[in-house]
Amino acid sequence: MQIIHINGFSYEERREKLAYMRRNIRDSIACIVAAMDKLGIPFGSEEAAEMGAWLLQQMTDNQAHNASRADLDPFVYSSRFFRAAERLWQDPGVQESFRNSNRYQLIDCAKYFLDRIHLFKNKTYTPTDQDILRCRIMTNNITDIRFEIKDGNHTAKFRVYDVGGQKGERKKWIQCFNNVTAILYLCDVSSFDLTLKEDVGIERPKNRLLESLDTFQEVWLNRYLQDVSVLLFINKIDQLEEKIRAGKSLETMLTHCRQTIEMEATAATVAAADSAGSSHQNDSDEHPVMHRRRSCKLSTVPTVIGRASTATAEAASQKQKKKHIGPLDLVRFISQLDFDRFVPSEEERREFLDAFPRLEEMAAAAAAAAAANADGPTPQNGNGLQQQSPQQQVAQQKALLTNAPSDSTAAAANTAVKPAAAAGGSAEPGKKKKRGKQQQQQQQDLPKVHPDTVKTACFVKNIF
């Protein structure tokens, strides 16, 4: 909002952010290296192993933590640290640990900053707007920003409060509920394969996207906000795109919900058996019957054929009764949805692309062609998606974040868009050919987004 509606960031403000960006680099590489021991992933060389041990020791010796401001952090960002971070990021073992980052807690901007260590090690570097947007700074208090937007001859004044999303910060939200005009709720659509940081050490941590849905429901049903509009923003589409291209799927969250129901059913079975064994004979005759009915209900996972929005519409029809029925059992609700059979409508796809004007959906055939290897057929992963070579993945991810298309993206655009050929005997074939080339170039300038990215985003929106 400061970039769009105010005058952006001053030179001094940008320089202040540099300390937080360096902290993101430090925390990212240290987290990835520390996770290698737990995941059983070896380093690619002895040199990298020694650098990793040295880096973790530096974190301990300098008492590195995020409780203080970044400019007051005692950690020393020496030239040796940046050399070690660059070398470690290139190590095959570290890259393997990064690919398994959904199994531990890693900030989502890790790859962005680790790919740019050569920039941030320069003390005179001035961060860009994209750097500031990507920088991860934990919100541990309530901040506000004020700006004005001209509406014809009138000027509308806005005051937006930013609150922390962590569990420990939510008790502070009540301070902002008085005289609220609207709530902007941001959902990280790429968090479907992640777990809560607060649940570290718990046997079965909660899925992060499921937690976002739960929190949204709490806000929606809050009695102090019954007359307040709630605006849902589904963001981090670029990170969702990277995960889709890596072969990951929203089925991860649905599987988590189904496994949770099965575990609850098992626990109910054990509890009922213990209760039946310790009760009187007349009670033991009744409890197994009650238990069997309950167990069947919990262990059965019905399949909803068709679009997820059907079940969502049924839930929305009960909106007027939400004060009486209470919150929805999201785990059970989501477990009934069939992501594989979900097909977003043309209107939903167009709505998605309108929300992201710098994107254009890649045709399904073009997506498969772009993923194919030039030397032969491409192997498939466990999700049935074709795998890409590392060079293709890097090129396409760069194309997604910039206006420059990759080779495979350009090939997809050439496949999907063909300039109109000049008809025989046409009076102006040169102009038609030129117009066709211009149209083709405009299509190539739009980064191509994978169809499964559009499908996932539309599916999540329907759940909300």
CSV table of C-alpha atoms in Angstrom, one decimal:
chain,number,residue,atom,x,y,z
A,1,MET,CA,0.0,0.0,0.0
A,2,GLN,CA,2.9,2.3,0.7
A,3,ILE,CA,4.3,1.6,-2.7
A,4,ILE,CA,1.0,2.1,-4.5
A,5,HIS,CA,-0.8,4.8,-2.6
A,6,ILE,CA,2.0,6.7,-1.0
A,7,ASN,CA,5.4,7.8,-2.4
A,8,GLY,CA,7.0,4.4,-1.9
A,9,PHE,CA,10.1,4.0,0.3
A,10,SER,CA,12.8,6.6,0.8
A,11,TYR,CA,16.5,5.8,0.4
A,12,GLU,CA,16.9,5.7,4.2
A,13,GLU,CA,13.9,3.3,4.6
A,14,ARG,CA,15.3,1.0,1.9
A,15,ARG,CA,18.7,0.9,3.6
A,16,GLU,CA,17.1,0.0,6.9
A,17,LYS,CA,15.4,-3.0,5.3
A,18,LEU,CA,18.8,-4.3,4.1
A,19,ALA,CA,19.6,-5.6,7.6
A,20,TYR,CA,16.4,-7.7,7.6
A,21,MET,CA,17.1,-9.1,4.2
A,22,ARG,CA,20.6,-10.2,5.4
A,23,ARG,CA,18.9,-11.8,8.4
A,24,ASN,CA,16.6,-13.7,6.0
A,25,ILE,CA,19.7,-15.0,4.2
A,26,ARG,CA,21.3,-16.1,7.5
A,27,ASP,CA,18.1,-17.8,8.9
A,28,SER,CA,17.4,-19.5,5.6
A,29,ILE,CA,20.7,-21.1,5.0
A,30,ALA,CA,21.1,-22.0,8.7
A,31,CYS,CA,17.7,-23.6,8.7
A,32,ILE,CA,18.3,-25.7,5.6
A,33,VAL,CA,21.7,-26.9,6.9
A,34,ALA,CA,20.4,-27.8,10.3
A,35,ALA,CA,17.6,-29.8,8.8
A,36,MET,CA,20.0,-32.0,6.8
A,37,ASP,CA,21.0,-33.9,10.0
A,38,LYS,CA,17.4,-34.6,10.9
A,39,LEU,CA,16.5,-35.6,7.3
A,40,GLY,CA,19.6,-37.8,6.9
A,41,ILE,CA,20.9,-35.9,3.9
A,42,PRO,CA,24.7,-35.8,3.5
A,43,PHE,CA,26.7,-32.8,2.1
A,44,GLY,CA,28.1,-33.1,-1.4
A,45,SER,CA,31.7,-32.5,-0.2
A,46,GLU,CA,33.8,-32.4,2.9
A,47,GLU,CA,34.4,-28.7,2.3
A,48,ALA,CA,30.6,-28.0,2.4
A,49,ALA,CA,30.3,-30.1,5.5
A,50,GLU,CA,33.0,-28.0,7.3
A,51,MET,CA,31.3,-24.8,6.2
A,52,GLY,CA,28.0,-26.0,7.4
A,53,ALA,CA,29.4,-26.8,10.8
A,54,TRP,CA,31.2,-23.5,11.0
A,55,LEU,CA,28.0,-21.6,10.1
A,56,LEU,CA,25.9,-23.3,12.8
A,57,GLN,CA,28.6,-22.6,15.3
A,58,GLN,CA,28.6,-19.0,14.3
A,59,MET,CA,24.8,-18.9,14.9
A,60,THR,CA,25.4,-20.2,18.5
A,61,ASP,CA,28.5,-18.0,19.3
A,62,ASN,CA,26.8,-14.8,18.1
A,63,GLN,CA,23.5,-15.6,19.9
A,64,ALA,CA,21.6,-15.1,16.7
A,65,HIS,CA,17.9,-14.7,17.2
A,66,ASN,CA,15.0,-12.6,15.8
A,67,ALA,CA,13.7,-11.1,19.0
A,68,SER,CA,15.6,-7.9,18.5
A,69,ARG,CA,15.6,-5.5,15.6
A,70,ALA,CA,17.8,-6.6,12.7
A,71,ASP,CA,20.1,-3.6,13.1
A,72,LEU,CA,20.7,-4.5,16.7
A,73,ASP,CA,21.4,-8.2,16.0
A,74,PRO,CA,24.9,-9.1,17.3
A,75,PHE,CA,25.5,-11.5,14.4
A,76,VAL,CA,28.5,-10.4,12.3
A,77,TYR,CA,27.9,-10.6,8.5
A,78,SER,CA,31.5,-11.0,7.5
A,79,SER,CA,32.8,-11.7,4.0
A,80,ARG,CA,33.5,-15.3,5.2
A,81,PHE,CA,29.9,-15.8,6.1
A,82,PHE,CA,28.7,-14.7,2.6
A,83,ARG,CA,31.3,-16.9,0.9
A,84,ALA,CA,30.2,-19.9,3.0
A,85,ALA,CA,26.5,-19.2,2.3
A,86,GLU,CA,27.1,-19.0,-1.4
A,87,ARG,CA,29.1,-22.2,-1.4
A,88,LEU,CA,26.6,-24.1,0.7
A,89,TRP,CA,23.6,-22.9,-1.5
A,90,GLN,CA,25.3,-24.5,-4.5
A,91,ASP,CA,25.9,-27.8,-2.7
A,92,PRO,CA,23.8,-30.8,-3.9
A,93,GLY,CA,23.0,-31.9,-0.4
A,94,VAL,CA,21.8,-28.4,0.6
A,95,GLN,CA,19.6,-28.3,-2.5
A,96,GLU,CA,18.1,-31.7,-1.7
A,97,SER,CA,17.3,-30.4,1.8
A,98,PHE,CA,15.7,-27.3,0.3
A,99,ARG,CA,13.5,-29.5,-1.9
A,100,ASN,CA,12.2,-31.2,1.3
A,101,SER,CA,11.6,-27.9,3.1
A,102,ASN,CA,7.9,-28.8,3.6
A,103,ARG,CA,9.2,-31.2,6.3
A,104,TYR,CA,10.6,-28.4,8.5
A,105,GLN,CA,10.0,-24.7,9.0
A,106,LEU,CA,11.6,-22.5,6.4
A,107,ILE,CA,10.6,-18.9,5.5
A,108,ASP,CA,9.0,-18.7,2.1
A,109,CYS,CA,11.4,-16.1,0.7
A,110,ALA,CA,14.4,-18.3,1.2
A,111,LYS,CA,15.1,-19.1,-2.4
A,112,TYR,CA,14.6,-15.5,-3.5
A,113,PHE,CA,17.3,-14.2,-1.2
A,114,LEU,CA,19.7,-17.1,-1.4
A,115,ASP,CA,19.8,-16.7,-5.2
A,116,ARG,CA,20.8,-13.1,-4.7
A,117,ILE,CA,23.5,-13.4,-2.0
A,118,HIS,CA,26.0,-11.7,-4.4
A,119,LEU,CA,23.8,-8.5,-4.2
A,120,PHE,CA,23.1,-8.4,-0.5
A,121,LYS,CA,26.7,-8.9,0.6
A,122,ASN,CA,27.5,-5.5,-0.9
A,123,LYS,CA,27.2,-2.9,1.8
A,124,THR,CA,26.3,-0.2,-0.7
A,125,TYR,CA,23.4,-2.2,-2.2
A,126,THR,CA,20.0,-0.4,-2.2
A,127,PRO,CA,17.0,-2.8,-2.0
A,128,THR,CA,14.4,-2.6,-4.7
A,129,ASP,CA,10.6,-2.7,-4.2
A,130,GLN,CA,10.6,-6.4,-5.1
A,131,ASP,CA,13.2,-7.0,-2.4
A,132,ILE,CA,11.1,-5.2,0.2
A,133,LEU,CA,7.9,-7.1,-0.8
A,134,ARG,CA,9.8,-10.4,-0.5
A,135,CYS,CA,11.5,-9.6,2.8
A,136,ARG,CA,10.1,-11.6,5.8
A,137,ILE,CA,9.7,-9.5,8.9
A,138,MET,CA,7.6,-11.1,11.7
A,139,THR,CA,4.7,-8.9,12.8
A,140,ASN,CA,4.7,-8.9,16.6
A,141,ASN,CA,2.7,-5.8,17.3
A,142,ILE,CA,0.0,-3.7,15.7
A,143,THR,CA,1.0,-1.2,13.1
A,144,ASP,CA,-1.1,1.2,11.0
A,145,ILE,CA,-0.6,3.1,7.8
A,146,ARG,CA,-2.7,6.1,6.6
A,147,PHE,CA,-3.2,7.2,3.0
A,148,GLU,CA,-5.7,9.0,0.8
A,149,ILE,CA,-7.3,8.0,-2.5
A,150,LYS,CA,-9.0,10.5,-4.8
A,151,ASP,CA,-12.5,9.6,-5.9
A,152,GLY,CA,-13.5,12.3,-8.4
A,153,ASN,CA,-13.8,15.5,-6.6
A,154,HIS,CA,-13.6,13.8,-3.2
A,155,THR,CA,-10.7,12.3,-1.3
A,156,ALA,CA,-11.3,9.1,0.7
A,157,LYS,CA,-9.1,8.7,3.8
A,158,PHE,CA,-8.0,5.2,4.8
A,159,ARG,CA,-6.3,3.8,7.9
A,160,VAL,CA,-5.2,0.2,7.7
A,161,TYR,CA,-4.0,-1.8,10.6
A,162,ASP,CA,-1.6,-4.7,10.2
A,163,VAL,CA,-1.8,-7.4,12.9
A,164,GLY,CA,0.3,-10.5,13.5
A,165,GLY,CA,-1.1,-13.8,12.3
A,166,GLN,CA,0.7,-16.0,14.8
A,167,LYS,CA,-1.4,-17.7,17.5
A,168,GLY,CA,0.2,-15.6,20.2
A,169,GLU,CA,-0.7,-12.4,18.4
A,170,ARG,CA,-4.4,-13.1,17.7
A,171,LYS,CA,-5.5,-12.0,21.2
A,172,LYS,CA,-4.5,-8.5,20.3
A,173,TRP,CA,-7.0,-8.4,17.3
A,174,ILE,CA,-9.8,-7.4,19.6
A,175,GLN,CA,-8.2,-4.0,20.0
A,176,CYS,CA,-8.9,-3.2,16.3
A,177,PHE,CA,-12.5,-4.5,16.1
A,178,ASN,CA,-14.1,-1.3,17.2
A,179,ASN,CA,-15.5,0.8,14.3
A,180,VAL,CA,-14.0,-1.4,11.6
A,181,THR,CA,-15.2,-0.8,8.1
A,182,ALA,CA,-13.8,-3.9,6.5
A,183,ILE,CA,-11.3,-6.7,7.1
A,184,LEU,CA,-8.7,-7.7,4.5
A,185,TYR,CA,-7.9,-11.4,5.0
A,186,LEU,CA,-4.8,-12.7,3.3
A,187,CYS,CA,-4.5,-16.4,2.6
A,188,ASP,CA,-1.2,-18.0,1.5
A,189,VAL,CA,-2.4,-20.4,-1.1
A,190,SER,CA,1.0,-22.0,-1.4
A,191,SER,CA,1.0,-23.3,2.2
A,192,PHE,CA,-1.0,-26.5,1.5
A,193,ASP,CA,2.0,-28.7,2.2
A,194,LEU,CA,3.3,-26.8,5.2
A,195,THR,CA,2.7,-27.2,9.0
A,196,LEU,CA,2.4,-24.6,11.7
A,197,LYS,CA,5.6,-23.3,13.3
A,198,GLU,CA,3.8,-23.2,16.6
A,199,ASP,CA,3.2,-27.0,16.4
A,200,VAL,CA,6.9,-27.9,16.2
A,201,GLY,CA,7.4,-31.0,18.5
A,202,ILE,CA,3.8,-32.1,18.3
A,203,GLU,CA,3.3,-35.6,17.0
A,204,ARG,CA,0.8,-34.4,14.3
A,205,PRO,CA,1.2,-30.7,13.6
A,206,LYS,CA,-1.7,-28.9,11.9
A,207,ASN,CA,-1.7,-28.1,8.2
A,208,ARG,CA,-1.0,-24.4,7.6
A,209,LEU,CA,-3.7,-23.8,5.0
A,210,LEU,CA,-6.2,-25.6,7.1
A,211,GLU,CA,-5.3,-23.3,10.0
A,212,SER,CA,-5.9,-20.3,7.7
A,213,LEU,CA,-9.3,-21.6,6.9
A,214,ASP,CA,-10.1,-22.2,10.6
A,215,THR,CA,-9.0,-18.6,11.4
A,216,PHE,CA,-11.1,-17.2,8.6
A,217,GLN,CA,-14.1,-19.0,10.0
A,218,GLU,CA,-13.5,-17.6,13.4
A,219,VAL,CA,-13.3,-14.1,12.0
A,220,TRP,CA,-16.4,-14.7,9.9
A,221,LEU,CA,-18.5,-16.0,12.9
A,222,ASN,CA,-17.2,-13.4,15.4
A,223,ARG,CA,-20.2,-11.7,17.0
A,224,TYR,CA,-18.5,-8.3,17.0
A,225,LEU,CA,-18.0,-8.5,13.2
A,226,GLN,CA,-21.4,-9.6,12.0
A,227,ASP,CA,-21.9,-6.4,10.1
A,228,VAL,CA,-18.4,-6.0,8.8
A,229,SER,CA,-17.4,-6.8,5.3
A,230,VAL,CA,-14.6,-9.4,4.8
A,231,LEU,CA,-12.4,-9.2,1.7
A,232,LEU,CA,-10.5,-12.3,0.9
A,233,PHE,CA,-7.1,-12.0,-0.8
A,234,ILE,CA,-5.5,-15.2,-2.1
A,235,ASN,CA,-1.8,-14.4,-2.5
A,236,LYS,CA,1.6,-15.9,-3.2
A,237,ILE,CA,0.6,-17.3,-6.5
A,238,ASP,CA,4.2,-17.2,-7.7
A,239,GLN,CA,5.2,-19.6,-5.0
A,240,LEU,CA,2.2,-21.8,-5.7
A,241,GLU,CA,3.4,-21.9,-9.4
A,242,GLU,CA,6.9,-23.1,-8.3
A,243,LYS,CA,5.4,-25.9,-6.2
A,244,ILE,CA,3.0,-27.0,-9.0
A,245,ARG,CA,5.9,-27.2,-11.4
A,246,ALA,CA,7.9,-29.2,-8.9
A,247,GLY,CA,5.1,-31.8,-8.9
A,248,LYS,CA,3.4,-30.9,-5.6
A,249,SER,CA,-0.4,-31.0,-5.3
A,250,LEU,CA,-3.2,-29.7,-3.1
A,251,GLU,CA,-4.0,-33.4,-2.4
A,252,THR,CA,-1.4,-33.1,0.4
A,253,MET,CA,-3.9,-31.1,2.5
A,254,LEU,CA,-6.9,-33.3,1.6
A,255,THR,CA,-4.8,-36.4,2.6
A,256,HIS,CA,-4.0,-34.7,5.9
A,257,CYS,CA,-7.7,-34.2,6.6
A,258,ARG,CA,-8.6,-37.8,5.8
A,259,GLN,CA,-5.8,-39.2,7.9
A,260,THR,CA,-7.0,-37.0,10.8
A,261,ILE,CA,-10.5,-38.4,10.5
A,262,GLU,CA,-9.1,-42.0,10.5
A,263,MET,CA,-6.9,-41.2,13.6
A,264,GLU,CA,-10.0,-39.8,15.4
A,265,ALA,CA,-12.0,-42.9,14.5
A,266,THR,CA,-9.2,-45.1,15.9
A,267,ALA,CA,-9.0,-43.1,19.0
A,268,ALA,CA,-12.8,-43.3,19.4
A,269,THR,CA,-12.6,-47.1,19.0
A,270,VAL,CA,-10.0,-47.4,21.7
A,271,ALA,CA,-11.8,-45.1,24.1
A,272,ALA,CA,-15.1,-46.9,23.6
A,273,ALA,CA,-13.5,-50.3,24.1
A,274,ASP,CA,-11.8,-49.1,27.4
A,275,SER,CA,-15.1,-47.6,28.5
A,276,ALA,CA,-17.0,-50.8,27.7
A,277,GLY,CA,-14.6,-53.0,29.5
A,278,SER,CA,-14.7,-51.0,32.8
A,279,SER,CA,-18.5,-50.4,32.9
A,280,HIS,CA,-21.4,-52.6,34.1
A,281,GLN,CA,-22.9,-55.3,31.9
A,282,ASN,CA,-26.0,-53.2,31.0
A,283,ASP,CA,-23.7,-50.3,29.9
A,284,SER,CA,-21.5,-52.6,27.9
A,285,ASP,CA,-24.5,-53.8,25.9
A,286,GLU,CA,-25.2,-50.2,24.9
A,287,HIS,CA,-21.8,-48.7,24.3
A,288,PRO,CA,-20.7,-51.0,21.5
A,289,VAL,CA,-23.8,-50.2,19.4
A,290,MET,CA,-23.2,-46.5,19.9
A,291,HIS,CA,-19.6,-46.9,19.1
A,292,ARG,CA,-20.2,-48.9,15.9
A,293,ARG,CA,-22.5,-46.1,14.6
A,294,ARG,CA,-19.9,-43.5,15.4
A,295,SER,CA,-17.0,-45.4,14.0
A,296,CYS,CA,-18.7,-46.0,10.7
A,297,LYS,CA,-19.6,-42.3,10.4
A,298,LEU,CA,-16.0,-41.2,11.1
A,299,SER,CA,-14.2,-43.7,9.0
A,300,THR,CA,-16.3,-43.3,5.9
A,301,VAL,CA,-15.0,-40.7,3.5
A,302,PRO,CA,-17.7,-39.9,1.0
A,303,THR,CA,-16.7,-38.7,-2.4
A,304,VAL,CA,-18.3,-35.6,-3.8
A,305,ILE,CA,-18.4,-35.9,-7.6
A,306,GLY,CA,-18.3,-32.6,-9.4
A,307,ARG,CA,-17.1,-29.1,-8.5
A,308,ALA,CA,-16.0,-28.2,-5.0
A,309,SER,CA,-18.2,-25.1,-5.2
A,310,THR,CA,-21.3,-27.4,-4.9
A,311,ALA,CA,-20.4,-28.3,-1.3
A,312,THR,CA,-19.4,-24.7,-0.7
A,313,ALA,CA,-22.7,-23.4,-2.0
A,314,GLU,CA,-24.5,-25.7,0.4
A,315,ALA,CA,-22.5,-24.3,3.3
A,316,ALA,CA,-23.1,-20.8,2.1
A,317,SER,CA,-26.9,-21.4,2.1
A,318,GLN,CA,-26.7,-21.8,5.8
A,319,LYS,CA,-25.1,-18.4,6.3
A,320,GLN,CA,-28.2,-17.0,7.9
A,321,LYS,CA,-28.2,-19.8,10.5
A,322,LYS,CA,-24.5,-19.5,11.4
A,323,LYS,CA,-25.3,-18.0,14.8
A,324,HIS,CA,-27.2,-21.2,15.6
A,325,ILE,CA,-25.2,-24.0,14.0
A,326,GLY,CA,-21.8,-22.8,15.1
A,327,PRO,CA,-18.6,-23.4,13.2
A,328,LEU,CA,-18.2,-25.9,10.4
A,329,ASP,CA,-16.1,-29.0,10.9
A,330,LEU,CA,-13.6,-28.1,8.2
A,331,VAL,CA,-11.6,-31.3,8.4
A,332,ARG,CA,-14.6,-33.4,7.6
A,333,PHE,CA,-15.9,-30.9,5.1
A,334,ILE,CA,-12.6,-30.7,3.1
A,335,SER,CA,-12.0,-34.5,3.3
A,336,GLN,CA,-15.3,-34.9,1.2
A,337,LEU,CA,-14.1,-32.8,-1.7
A,338,ASP,CA,-12.6,-34.4,-4.8
A,339,PHE,CA,-9.8,-32.2,-6.1
A,340,ASP,CA,-8.9,-34.5,-9.0
A,341,ARG,CA,-12.4,-34.2,-10.5
A,342,PHE,CA,-12.7,-30.4,-9.9
A,343,VAL,CA,-12.6,-28.4,-13.1
A,344,PRO,CA,-12.8,-24.6,-12.8
A,345,SER,CA,-15.3,-23.0,-15.0
A,346,GLU,CA,-14.3,-20.6,-17.8
A,347,GLU,CA,-15.6,-17.7,-15.6
A,348,GLU,CA,-13.5,-18.8,-12.7
A,349,ARG,CA,-10.4,-19.0,-14.9
A,350,ARG,CA,-11.0,-15.6,-16.3
A,351,GLU,CA,-11.6,-14.1,-12.9
A,352,PHE,CA,-8.2,-15.5,-11.8
A,353,LEU,CA,-6.3,-14.1,-14.8
A,354,ASP,CA,-8.1,-10.7,-14.4
A,355,ALA,CA,-6.8,-10.6,-10.8
A,356,PHE,CA,-3.3,-11.2,-12.1
A,357,PRO,CA,-3.1,-9.1,-15.3
A,358,ARG,CA,0.6,-10.0,-15.8
A,359,LEU,CA,-0.2,-13.7,-16.2
A,360,GLU,CA,-1.6,-15.8,-19.0
A,361,GLU,CA,-2.8,-19.4,-18.6
A,362,MET,CA,-0.7,-21.9,-20.4
A,363,ALA,CA,-2.8,-24.3,-22.5
A,364,ALA,CA,-2.8,-27.9,-21.2
A,365,ALA,CA,-1.1,-29.2,-24.4
A,366,ALA,CA,1.4,-26.4,-24.3
A,367,ALA,CA,2.2,-27.1,-20.6
A,368,ALA,CA,2.9,-30.8,-21.4
A,369,ALA,CA,5.1,-29.8,-24.4
A,370,ALA,CA,7.0,-27.3,-22.3
A,371,ALA,CA,7.7,-30.0,-19.7
A,372,ALA,CA,9.0,-32.5,-22.2
A,373,ASN,CA,12.7,-33.2,-22.6
A,374,ALA,CA,14.2,-32.7,-26.1
A,375,ASP,CA,16.0,-36.0,-25.9
A,376,GLY,CA,13.0,-38.2,-25.2
A,377,PRO,CA,10.0,-38.8,-23.0
A,378,THR,CA,9.9,-37.2,-19.6
A,379,PRO,CA,9.6,-39.4,-16.5
A,380,GLN,CA,6.6,-38.9,-14.3
A,381,ASN,CA,6.5,-38.3,-10.5
A,382,GLY,CA,4.2,-39.8,-8.0
A,383,ASN,CA,1.5,-37.2,-8.8
A,384,GLY,CA,1.4,-38.2,-12.5
A,385,LEU,CA,2.8,-34.8,-13.5
A,386,GLN,CA,5.7,-34.7,-15.9
A,387,GLN,CA,9.0,-33.7,-14.4
A,388,GLN,CA,11.2,-31.0,-15.8
A,389,SER,CA,14.9,-30.7,-16.0
A,390,PRO,CA,16.5,-28.2,-13.5
A,391,GLN,CA,17.4,-25.9,-16.4
A,392,GLN,CA,13.7,-25.8,-17.6
A,393,GLN,CA,12.4,-25.2,-14.0
A,394,VAL,CA,14.8,-22.3,-13.4
A,395,ALA,CA,14.1,-20.7,-16.8
A,396,GLN,CA,10.3,-21.0,-16.3
A,397,GLN,CA,10.4,-19.7,-12.8
A,398,LYS,CA,12.4,-16.7,-14.0
A,399,ALA,CA,9.9,-16.1,-16.7
A,400,LEU,CA,7.1,-16.2,-14.2
A,401,LEU,CA,8.7,-13.4,-12.2
A,402,THR,CA,9.7,-11.2,-15.1
A,403,ASN,CA,8.3,-10.2,-18.4
A,404,ALA,CA,11.0,-12.1,-20.3
A,405,PRO,CA,9.6,-15.5,-21.4
A,406,SER,CA,11.8,-18.6,-21.2
A,407,ASP,CA,12.5,-20.8,-24.2
A,408,SER,CA,9.9,-23.4,-23.2
A,409,THR,CA,7.4,-20.6,-22.4
A,410,ALA,CA,8.0,-19.0,-25.8
A,411,ALA,CA,7.4,-22.4,-27.4
A,412,ALA,CA,4.2,-22.8,-25.5
A,413,ALA,CA,3.1,-19.4,-26.7
A,414,ASN,CA,4.0,-20.3,-30.2
A,415,THR,CA,1.9,-23.4,-29.9
A,416,ALA,CA,-1.1,-21.7,-28.4
A,417,VAL,CA,-1.1,-18.5,-30.5
A,418,LYS,CA,-0.6,-18.6,-34.3
A,419,PRO,CA,-0.6,-15.3,-36.3
A,420,ALA,CA,-3.2,-15.1,-38.9
A,421,ALA,CA,-1.8,-16.1,-42.3
A,422,ALA,CA,-2.3,-13.7,-45.1
A,423,ALA,CA,-4.9,-15.1,-47.5
A,424,GLY,CA,-4.1,-15.5,-51.1
A,425,GLY,CA,-5.0,-12.4,-53.1
A,426,SER,CA,-5.2,-10.2,-50.1
A,427,ALA,CA,-4.8,-6.5,-50.8
A,428,GLU,CA,-2.5,-5.9,-47.7
A,429,PRO,CA,-0.8,-9.2,-46.7
A,430,GLY,CA,2.1,-7.3,-45.1
A,431,LYS,CA,-0.1,-5.5,-42.6
A,432,LYS,CA,-1.8,-8.7,-41.6
A,433,LYS,CA,1.5,-10.5,-41.1
A,434,LYS,CA,2.8,-7.6,-39.0
A,435,ARG,CA,-0.4,-7.5,-36.9
A,436,GLY,CA,0.0,-11.3,-36.4
A,437,LYS,CA,3.6,-10.9,-35.2
A,438,GLN,CA,2.6,-8.1,-32.8
A,439,GLN,CA,-0.2,-10.2,-31.3
A,440,GLN,CA,2.2,-13.1,-30.9
A,441,GLN,CA,4.8,-10.9,-29.2
A,442,GLN,CA,2.2,-9.6,-26.8
A,443,GLN,CA,1.3,-13.1,-25.8
A,444,GLN,CA,4.9,-14.1,-25.4
A,445,ASP,CA,5.5,-11.1,-23.1
A,446,LEU,CA,2.9,-12.5,-20.6
A,447,PRO,CA,4.4,-15.1,-18.2
A,448,LYS,CA,2.6,-18.4,-18.6
A,449,VAL,CA,1.0,-19.9,-15.5
A,450,HIS,CA,0.4,-23.7,-15.3
A,451,PRO,CA,-3.2,-24.8,-15.6
A,452,ASP,CA,-2.9,-26.7,-12.2
A,453,THR,CA,-2.0,-23.4,-10.6
A,454,VAL,CA,-5.3,-21.9,-11.8
A,455,LYS,CA,-7.1,-25.0,-10.7
A,456,THR,CA,-5.6,-24.9,-7.2
A,457,ALA,CA,-6.3,-21.2,-6.7
A,458,CYS,CA,-9.9,-21.6,-7.8
A,459,PHE,CA,-10.4,-24.7,-5.6
A,460,VAL,CA,-9.1,-22.9,-2.5
A,461,LYS,CA,-11.3,-19.9,-3.3
A,462,ASN,CA,-14.4,-22.1,-3.5
A,463,ILE,CA,-13.5,-23.7,-0.1
A,464,PHE,CA,-13.4,-20.2,1.5
